Short mmCIF file of C-alpha atoms in Angstrom, two decimals:
data_model
loop_
_atom_site.label_atom_id
_atom_site.label_comp_id
_atom_site.label_asym_id
_atom_site.label_seq_id
_atom_site.Cartn_x
_atom_site.Cartn_y
_atom_site.Cartn_z
CA MET A 100 -0.19 -0.08 0.29
CA SER A 101 1.24 3.29 -1.04
CA GLU A 102 1.31 5.99 1.60
CA THR A 103 -1.39 8.38 -0.10
CA THR A 104 -3.95 9.86 2.13
CA PRO A 105 -7.31 7.87 1.30
CA THR A 106 -9.68 9.26 -0.91
CA ASN A 107 -12.58 8.96 1.02
CA ALA A 108 -10.86 9.94 4.42
CA PRO A 109 -12.56 13.53 5.51
CA GLN A 110 -10.96 16.86 4.26
CA ALA A 111 -10.11 19.32 6.49
CA PRO A 112 -11.91 22.32 5.86
CA ALA A 113 -14.51 21.80 3.34
CA GLY A 114 -15.16 25.63 2.95
CA PRO A 115 -12.21 26.80 0.50
CA ARG A 116 -12.21 23.69 -2.11
CA TRP A 117 -15.05 25.53 -3.80
CA ALA A 118 -15.16 28.76 -2.02
CA ALA A 119 -12.29 29.96 -4.41
CA ALA A 120 -15.09 28.78 -7.14
CA LEU A 121 -17.63 31.04 -6.12
CA GLY A 122 -15.08 34.32 -7.12
CA ALA A 123 -16.63 37.72 -6.92
CA LEU A 124 -20.40 36.14 -6.73
CA PRO A 125 -21.48 38.29 -3.89
CA HIS A 126 -22.29 34.77 -1.04
CA CYS A 127 -22.01 34.45 2.23
CA ILE A 128 -21.33 31.37 3.78
CA SER A 129 -23.15 29.41 7.28
CA ASN A 130 -22.57 26.41 8.42
CA SER A 131 -25.27 23.78 9.65
CA PRO A 132 -25.25 20.67 11.12
CA ASP A 133 -26.27 19.52 7.61
CA GLY A 134 -23.30 20.64 6.29
CA ALA A 135 -22.40 24.36 5.03
CA VAL A 136 -24.75 26.36 3.64
CA ILE A 137 -24.30 29.53 0.53
CA GLU A 138 -26.90 31.66 0.79
CA VAL A 139 -27.12 33.96 -2.40
CA GLU A 140 -29.67 36.64 -3.43
CA VAL A 141 -31.86 35.37 -6.47
CA ALA A 142 -30.38 37.46 -8.65
CA HIS A 143 -27.10 35.96 -8.33
CA LEU A 144 -28.35 31.35 -8.16
CA HIS A 145 -27.93 30.97 -11.30
CA ALA A 146 -24.58 32.22 -11.63
CA VAL A 147 -23.54 30.75 -8.57
CA LEU A 148 -25.18 27.38 -9.20
CA ALA A 149 -23.05 27.23 -13.15
CA ALA A 150 -19.77 28.02 -11.01
CA LEU A 151 -20.11 25.15 -8.31
CA ARG A 152 -20.87 22.87 -11.25
CA ASP A 153 -17.86 23.81 -14.14
CA LYS A 154 -15.30 24.63 -11.17
CA ALA A 155 -15.85 22.94 -8.44
CA GLN A 156 -17.22 20.01 -9.72
CA PHE A 157 -20.61 19.31 -7.81
CA GLU A 158 -21.94 16.92 -10.56
CA LEU A 159 -24.86 16.16 -9.06
CA CYS A 160 -27.76 18.24 -7.55
CA THR A 161 -29.11 16.33 -4.76
CA PHE A 162 -32.57 17.88 -4.49
CA VAL A 163 -34.47 21.17 -5.10
CA THR A 164 -36.88 21.95 -2.73
CA CYS A 165 -38.53 25.06 -1.50
CA ILE A 166 -39.54 26.10 2.38
CA ASP A 167 -42.59 28.37 3.24
CA HIS A 168 -41.82 30.91 5.91
CA TYR A 169 -44.85 32.05 6.18
CA PRO A 170 -46.02 34.59 7.50
CA ALA A 171 -42.44 35.67 7.23
CA GLU A 172 -42.53 37.87 4.76
CA PRO A 173 -40.48 37.09 1.59
CA ARG A 174 -41.64 33.53 2.27
CA PHE A 175 -39.80 31.27 0.04
CA ALA A 176 -36.62 29.80 0.95
CA LEU A 177 -35.63 27.69 -2.64
CA HIS A 178 -32.78 25.40 -1.38
CA HIS A 179 -30.61 23.39 -3.97
CA GLN A 180 -28.46 20.72 -2.21
CA LEU A 181 -25.36 19.48 -4.32
CA LEU A 182 -23.19 16.41 -4.35
CA SER A 183 -19.78 16.42 -5.66
CA LEU A 184 -18.72 12.59 -6.13
CA ALA A 185 -15.34 13.85 -7.30
CA ASN A 186 -14.77 15.46 -4.17
CA ASN A 187 -16.66 13.35 -1.61
CA ASP A 188 -18.33 16.57 -0.97
CA ARG A 189 -21.71 18.56 -0.08
CA VAL A 190 -22.89 21.87 0.01
CA ARG A 191 -26.58 23.82 -0.33
CA VAL A 192 -27.42 26.64 -1.96
CA ARG A 193 -30.43 28.87 -0.18
CA CYS A 194 -32.08 31.23 -1.56
CA VAL A 195 -34.59 33.54 -0.21
CA LEU A 196 -37.33 34.50 -3.24
CA PRO A 197 -38.46 38.72 -3.19
CA GLY A 198 -41.59 36.92 -5.20
CA GLU A 199 -42.68 33.49 -6.42
CA SER A 200 -40.06 33.76 -9.59
CA ALA A 201 -36.74 31.69 -9.45
CA PRO A 202 -33.90 30.87 -12.83
CA THR A 203 -34.60 27.38 -13.55
CA CYS A 204 -31.62 25.06 -12.97
CA THR A 205 -32.84 22.54 -15.28
CA ASP A 206 -29.71 23.60 -17.98
CA LEU A 207 -26.94 22.70 -15.68
CA TRP A 208 -29.01 19.61 -14.44
CA PRO A 209 -31.74 18.54 -17.00
CA GLY A 210 -31.88 15.62 -14.00
CA ALA A 211 -33.86 18.62 -11.38
CA SER A 212 -36.51 19.43 -14.25
CA TYR A 213 -39.52 17.05 -11.95
CA MET A 214 -37.66 18.51 -8.65
CA GLU A 215 -38.82 22.03 -10.25
CA ARG A 216 -41.89 20.49 -11.74
CA GLU A 217 -42.83 19.01 -7.75
CA CYS A 218 -41.81 22.64 -6.60
CA PHE A 219 -43.72 23.89 -8.45
CA ASP A 220 -46.68 22.31 -7.90
CA MET A 221 -46.59 22.14 -4.03
CA PHE A 222 -45.17 25.93 -3.63
CA GLY A 223 -46.37 27.66 -6.09
CA VAL A 224 -42.69 29.08 -6.92
CA ARG A 225 -42.53 29.49 -11.06
CA PHE A 226 -38.75 28.30 -12.43
CA GLU A 227 -38.45 30.88 -15.39
CA GLY A 228 -36.71 29.15 -18.40
CA HIS A 229 -37.99 25.90 -16.54
CA ARG A 230 -39.48 24.02 -20.95
CA ASP A 231 -41.96 22.31 -19.06
CA LEU A 232 -43.26 23.87 -15.78
CA ARG A 233 -46.50 21.44 -15.61
CA ARG A 234 -47.43 19.99 -12.12
CA LEU A 235 -46.14 16.59 -11.21
CA LEU A 236 -48.84 15.11 -8.38
CA MET A 237 -51.47 16.84 -7.70
CA PRO A 238 -53.88 16.57 -11.57
CA GLU A 239 -54.03 19.09 -13.99
CA GLY A 240 -56.35 21.93 -13.47
CA TYR A 241 -55.84 22.09 -9.81
CA GLU A 242 -55.54 25.46 -9.13
CA HIS A 243 -54.22 25.32 -5.25
CA HIS A 244 -50.26 24.67 -4.31
CA PRO A 245 -51.17 22.48 -0.94
CA LEU A 246 -48.00 22.10 0.72
CA ARG A 247 -48.22 26.46 1.49
CA LYS A 248 -48.61 27.48 5.20
CA GLU A 249 -51.91 28.89 4.25
CA PHE A 250 -53.84 26.05 2.88
CA PRO A 251 -56.11 23.53 5.14
CA HIS A 252 -54.68 20.14 5.06
CA GLN A 253 -57.80 19.07 4.40
CA GLY A 254 -58.30 20.56 1.20
CA ILE A 255 -60.18 22.92 -0.68
CA GLU A 256 -62.70 20.92 -2.66
CA PRO A 257 -60.65 18.05 -2.88
CA ASP A 258 -63.21 16.90 -5.18
CA ARG A 259 -64.27 19.09 -7.68
CA LEU A 260 -61.81 18.02 -10.34
CA TYR A 261 -63.51 14.57 -10.29
CA ARG A 262 -67.12 15.97 -9.96
CA GLU A 263 -66.45 17.70 -13.20
CA TRP A 264 -65.52 15.05 -14.84
CA ASP A 265 -67.79 12.49 -13.31
CA ARG A 266 -70.80 15.10 -14.79
CA LYS A 267 -69.21 15.37 -18.21
CA ARG A 268 -69.33 11.12 -18.50
CA ARG A 269 -72.57 11.00 -17.64
CA GLU A 270 -73.58 13.89 -19.79
CA GLY A 271 -71.80 11.74 -22.60
CA TRP A 272 -73.50 8.61 -21.67
CA THR A 273 -77.39 10.22 -21.94
CA GLU A 274 -76.26 11.81 -25.32
CA GLU A 275 -74.76 8.48 -26.44
CA ALA A 276 -78.29 6.52 -25.56
CA MET B 911 -85.28 -20.97 -1.09
CA GLY B 912 -83.88 -22.93 -3.16
CA SER B 913 -81.79 -26.24 -3.03
CA LEU B 914 -80.16 -28.02 -5.45
CA LYS B 915 -81.22 -31.30 -3.85
CA PRO B 916 -81.49 -34.01 -6.82
CA VAL B 917 -85.01 -34.56 -7.11
CA GLY B 918 -86.64 -38.24 -8.16
CA ALA B 919 -83.48 -39.79 -7.35
CA GLU B 920 -85.43 -42.49 -5.28
CA SER B 921 -87.94 -43.18 -7.70
CA GLN B 922 -87.77 -46.06 -10.15
CA GLU B 923 -88.25 -44.18 -13.30
CA SER B 924 -85.97 -41.87 -12.77
CA GLN B 925 -83.06 -43.97 -11.14
CA GLY B 926 -79.85 -42.90 -13.17
CA SER B 927 -81.69 -40.38 -14.81
CA GLY B 928 -81.41 -37.74 -12.04
CA PHE B 929 -82.47 -34.11 -12.70
CA PHE B 930 -82.75 -30.53 -10.33
CA ALA B 931 -85.62 -28.43 -9.90
CA THR B 932 -85.11 -24.96 -8.17
CA ARG B 933 -85.48 -22.16 -9.16
CA ALA B 934 -84.47 -19.63 -11.54
CA ASP B 935 -83.44 -16.34 -9.84
CA PHE B 936 -81.82 -19.01 -6.88
CA LEU B 937 -79.26 -21.01 -10.01
CA ILE B 938 -78.81 -17.66 -11.35
CA ASN B 939 -77.24 -16.22 -7.47
CA TRP B 940 -75.71 -19.99 -7.55
CA SER B 941 -73.93 -20.02 -10.48
CA ARG B 942 -73.02 -15.57 -10.18
CA LYS B 943 -71.78 -16.12 -6.15
CA ASN B 944 -69.81 -19.41 -6.60
CA SER B 945 -68.15 -17.88 -10.15
CA LEU B 946 -66.77 -14.42 -9.04
CA TRP B 947 -63.84 -13.04 -11.40
CA PRO B 948 -62.16 -10.56 -9.33
CA MET B 949 -60.43 -7.68 -10.75
CA PRO B 950 -57.30 -6.76 -8.39
CA LEU B 951 -57.06 -2.84 -7.88
CA GLY B 952 -53.88 -2.84 -5.58
CA LEU B 953 -53.32 0.91 -4.97
CA SER B 954 -50.86 0.22 -1.66
CA CYS B 955 -49.78 -2.25 0.69
CA CYS B 956 -52.95 -4.24 0.82
CA GLY B 957 -52.38 -4.94 -2.02
CA ILE B 958 -49.67 -7.32 -0.78
CA GLU B 959 -52.16 -9.16 1.10
CA LEU B 960 -54.21 -8.91 -1.76
CA MET B 961 -51.45 -10.85 -3.72
CA GLY B 962 -51.49 -13.63 -0.54
CA LEU B 963 -54.71 -14.07 -1.03
CA LEU B 964 -54.78 -15.25 -4.32
CA GLY B 965 -51.61 -17.27 -3.82
CA PRO B 966 -51.77 -20.95 -2.58
CA LYS B 967 -51.76 -20.40 0.60
CA PHE B 968 -54.59 -18.67 1.72
CA ASP B 969 -56.28 -20.35 -1.83
CA LEU B 970 -58.99 -18.03 -2.70
CA ALA B 971 -59.69 -20.93 -5.27
CA ARG B 972 -61.51 -22.87 -2.95
CA PHE B 973 -64.51 -19.84 -3.18
CA GLY B 974 -64.38 -19.67 -6.53
CA ALA B 975 -62.88 -16.09 -6.87
CA GLU B 976 -59.00 -16.61 -7.92
CA ALA B 977 -59.67 -16.19 -11.43
CA ALA B 978 -58.06 -12.48 -11.33
CA ARG B 979 -57.92 -11.00 -14.70
CA PHE B 980 -56.37 -7.42 -15.09
CA THR B 981 -58.71 -6.57 -17.65
CA PRO B 982 -62.24 -4.75 -16.22
CA ARG B 983 -63.89 -6.07 -19.23
CA GLN B 984 -63.69 -9.74 -17.92
CA CYS B 985 -64.34 -9.46 -14.13
CA ASP B 986 -67.25 -8.37 -11.82
CA LEU B 987 -65.40 -8.18 -8.51
CA LEU B 988 -64.09 -4.92 -8.27
CA ILE B 989 -60.91 -4.80 -5.03
CA VAL B 990 -60.31 -1.79 -4.00
CA ALA B 991 -57.16 -2.33 -2.40
CA GLY B 992 -55.07 0.54 -0.54
CA THR B 993 -55.24 4.28 -0.55
CA LEU B 994 -57.43 6.16 -3.79
CA THR B 995 -56.44 9.68 -4.85
CA TRP B 996 -58.85 11.70 -6.22
CA LYS B 997 -56.20 11.99 -8.87
CA MET B 998 -56.82 8.04 -9.51
CA ALA B 999 -60.37 8.24 -8.97
CA GLN B 1000 -60.90 9.30 -12.59
CA ALA B 1001 -59.24 4.96 -13.16
CA ALA B 1002 -60.85 3.86 -10.32
CA ARG B 1003 -64.45 4.77 -11.84
CA THR B 1004 -63.77 3.61 -15.31
CA ILE B 1005 -62.24 0.07 -14.68
CA TYR B 1006 -65.98 0.07 -12.50
CA ASP B 1007 -67.77 0.78 -15.75
CA GLN B 1008 -66.04 -1.46 -17.68
CA MET B 1009 -66.36 -3.87 -15.83
CA PRO B 1010 -70.04 -5.42 -17.02
CA ASP B 1011 -73.13 -6.40 -15.45
CA PRO B 1012 -73.66 -7.81 -12.80
CA LYS B 1013 -70.63 -6.18 -10.52
CA TRP B 1014 -69.54 -6.05 -6.96
CA VAL B 1015 -67.41 -4.10 -5.07
CA ILE B 1016 -65.20 -4.81 -2.42
CA ALA B 1017 -63.66 -1.86 0.18
CA MET B 1018 -60.19 -3.48 1.61
CA GLY B 1019 -58.89 -1.65 3.73
CA VAL B 1020 -59.25 1.42 5.88
CA CYS B 1021 -57.60 3.53 3.73
CA SER B 1022 -60.51 2.57 0.34
CA SER B 1023 -63.18 2.36 3.52
CA SER B 1024 -62.78 5.43 5.29
CA GLY B 1025 -60.01 6.95 4.17
CA GLY B 1026 -57.75 5.43 7.42
CA MET B 1027 -55.17 7.69 8.38
CA TYR B 1028 -55.21 10.13 5.45
CA ASP B 1029 -57.14 12.80 6.49
CA SER B 1030 -55.63 14.46 3.64
CA TYR B 1031 -56.80 16.76 0.74
CA ALA B 1032 -55.19 14.09 -1.90
CA VAL B 1033 -57.07 11.14 -0.28
CA VAL B 1034 -61.00 9.57 -1.22
CA GLN B 1035 -62.43 9.67 2.23
CA GLY B 1036 -63.85 6.04 1.41
CA VAL B 1037 -64.28 4.99 -2.04
CA ASP B 1038 -68.08 4.77 -1.37
CA SER B 1039 -68.08 8.26 -2.40
CA ILE B 1040 -67.02 7.19 -6.17
CA LEU B 1041 -68.39 3.32 -6.36
CA PRO B 1042 -71.20 1.62 -4.28
CA VAL B 1043 -69.22 -0.45 -2.04
CA ASP B 1044 -71.12 -3.92 -0.98
CA VAL B 1045 -68.63 -5.02 1.42
CA TYR B 1046 -66.40 -3.10 3.29
CA VAL B 1047 -63.04 -4.76 4.74
CA PRO B 1048 -61.41 -3.02 7.65
CA GLY B 1049 -57.62 -3.97 8.88
CA CYS B 1050 -54.61 -2.08 7.95
CA PRO B 1051 -53.67 -4.19 5.88
CA PRO B 1052 -56.42 -6.68 6.61
CA ARG B 1053 -54.90 -9.64 6.40
CA PRO B 1054 -55.80 -12.18 3.84
CA ASP B 1055 -58.69 -14.46 6.15
CA ALA B 1056 -60.26 -10.59 6.75
CA VAL B 1057 -61.10 -10.88 2.89
CA ILE B 1058 -61.74 -14.07 2.49
CA ASP B 1059 -64.73 -13.55 5.22
CA ALA B 1060 -65.17 -10.64 2.70
CA LEU B 1061 -65.92 -12.93 -0.17
CA LEU B 1062 -68.07 -15.52 2.53
CA LYS B 1063 -70.79 -12.14 3.63
CA LEU B 1064 -70.30 -10.91 -0.34
CA GLN B 1065 -71.41 -14.26 -1.54
CA LYS B 1066 -74.49 -14.54 1.36
CA LYS B 1067 -75.29 -11.18 -0.18
CA ILE B 1068 -75.92 -12.09 -3.49
CA GLU B 1069 -78.07 -15.25 -2.73
CA ARG B 1070 -80.31 -13.18 -1.48
CA GLU B 1071 -80.54 -11.04 -4.58
CA ASP B 1072 -83.32 -10.07 -7.14
CA PRO B 1073 -81.36 -10.86 -10.01
CA LEU B 1074 -84.48 -9.14 -11.88
CA GLY B 1075 -84.53 -6.40 -10.05
CA ARG B 1076 -80.49 -6.05 -10.30
CA LEU B 1077 -81.41 -5.71 -13.92
CA VAL B 1078 -83.79 -2.98 -13.99
CA GLY B 1079 -82.29 -1.09 -11.71
CA PRO B 1080 -84.20 0.96 -8.80
CA THR B 1081 -85.41 3.77 -10.61
CA VAL B 1082 -87.60 2.18 -12.53
CA ALA B 1083 -89.80 0.34 -10.26
CA PRO B 1084 -93.49 1.20 -10.16
CA VAL B 1085 -94.54 3.11 -8.49
CA GLY B 1086 -98.06 3.93 -7.43
CA GLU B 1087 -99.43 6.95 -6.04
CA GLU B 1088 -99.89 6.14 -2.84
CA GLY B 1089 -96.25 4.52 -3.75
CA THR B 1090 -95.77 0.38 -3.16
CA GLY B 1091 -95.65 0.03 0.71
CA GLU B 1092 -92.71 -2.11 0.81
CA LEU B 1093 -89.35 -1.67 0.99
CA VAL B 1094 -87.59 -2.29 -2.50
CA PHE B 1095 -84.66 -4.11 -1.49
CA GLN B 1096 -81.07 -2.81 -3.51
CA PRO B 1097 -78.33 -4.76 -2.93
CA ASN B 1098 -75.97 -2.31 -4.38
CA HIS B 1099 -76.99 0.66 -4.35
CA GLY B 1100 -75.51 3.41 -1.81
CA LEU B 1101 -76.61 4.77 1.37
CA PRO B 1102 -78.23 7.97 1.51
CA LYS B 1103 -75.62 9.87 3.83
CA GLY B 1104 -77.23 10.88 7.83
CA PRO B 1105 -76.27 13.82 9.40
CA TRP B 1106 -74.50 11.72 11.58
CA ASP B 1107 -71.72 10.96 9.01
CA LYS B 1108 -71.14 14.73 8.21
CA HIS B 1109 -67.68 15.76 7.57
CA ALA B 1110 -66.13 19.08 7.62
CA HIS B 1111 -65.05 18.56 3.98
CA ASP B 1112 -66.70 14.94 3.09
CA PRO B 1113 -67.58 15.31 0.00
CA LYS B 1114 -70.35 12.58 0.34
CA SER B 1115 -72.77 14.73 2.44
CA ARG B 1116 -72.98 17.03 -0.18
CA GLU B 1117 -75.72 16.99 -2.36
CA ASP B 1118 -74.27 16.85 -5.77
CA LEU B 1119 -73.00 13.36 -5.82
CA GLY B 1120 -75.71 12.52 -8.62
CA ASP B 1121 -76.91 9.32 -7.71
CA PRO B 1122 -80.53 9.50 -7.00
CA ALA B 1123 -82.19 10.71 -3.67
CA PRO B 1124 -84.07 7.79 -1.70
CA ARG B 1125 -87.25 7.47 -3.24
CA LYS B 1126 -89.77 8.99 -0.63
CA THR B 1127 -92.85 6.30 -0.24
CA GLU B 1128 -95.67 9.00 1.45
CA VAL B 1129 -98.47 7.33 3.13
CA LYS B 1130 -101.91 8.88 3.18
CA PRO B 1131 -104.03 8.80 6.44
#
């Protein structure tokens, strides 16, 4: 066995390896129990994500999700969790959204498409530049976003779409008969 | 009630060529209840128990209901096994509509019976708000024994049915001006919900369900 350090040994300070990649982009690094968190503004979110992917070898976007801080304003905070297989490193990018729109990251990680669709479905965050921003889990035509804090957990007329479909179906039958 | 006892076997003429005498509705119900073809609609963990039920250990073939077909066109028993969401409700109703008459429904497990623990915006609070259910099976998930019990109960229910009345349905039954005065028993018809069944968002308590209202029989003094 050679005397080189094993590649999966814990890297001593995790910050500097990718901190240089961010360069002059305005950001703020903090530590959480889950690891390092980079806080950015929404204007620099896409540039920071691109820099982390291209210069710091974060090849994977583990998840994209949102946290609703209602009734605080601004209420939505977008979270991107990134994973670097080359460096065995993880980082989270947190971005407080001033409104309900955010830049997409599907041009960087195409696999983030479903996660952004789910995020749009559940929170109503619109991802600018997403090619196909449809609902993922709730049926099409549903007009609420269930994981928002003001949404009642028993729903608002949860059967409305089914009843409309059912009414059309019954009317169609009577026309045929 | 009819029977399938051989008649005339003890007489001298008919020995060796026995025949059966029975009632037509009994014979129809007898043949229906002993060859139920289930359509397994396995939606969640109840589907695993349903696989065990159809397997050799619990052996639903003993009761004539082992021929599970995965097309509704060949089935007459819909087993809703699992959590039904409102998004899936259209598919479930379409499956039920595609099954040929006569057809029966077993709601297997608490999720399909009442929504279970999912008091949620996404889950149908009991499939009886979209389908007419014959037998409910409690349990989360119920053991296959419980579903066998439900099947036996359903067979007893089919025994008591009126095949012709099931065919013509409840709405065209002849009603005089004073009513018939007797209860028209429709085994597969949904029960009207009472005020004790109300829930904050229960769709079954709403009026636009499309089911025909229970027929009122006015009694003149």
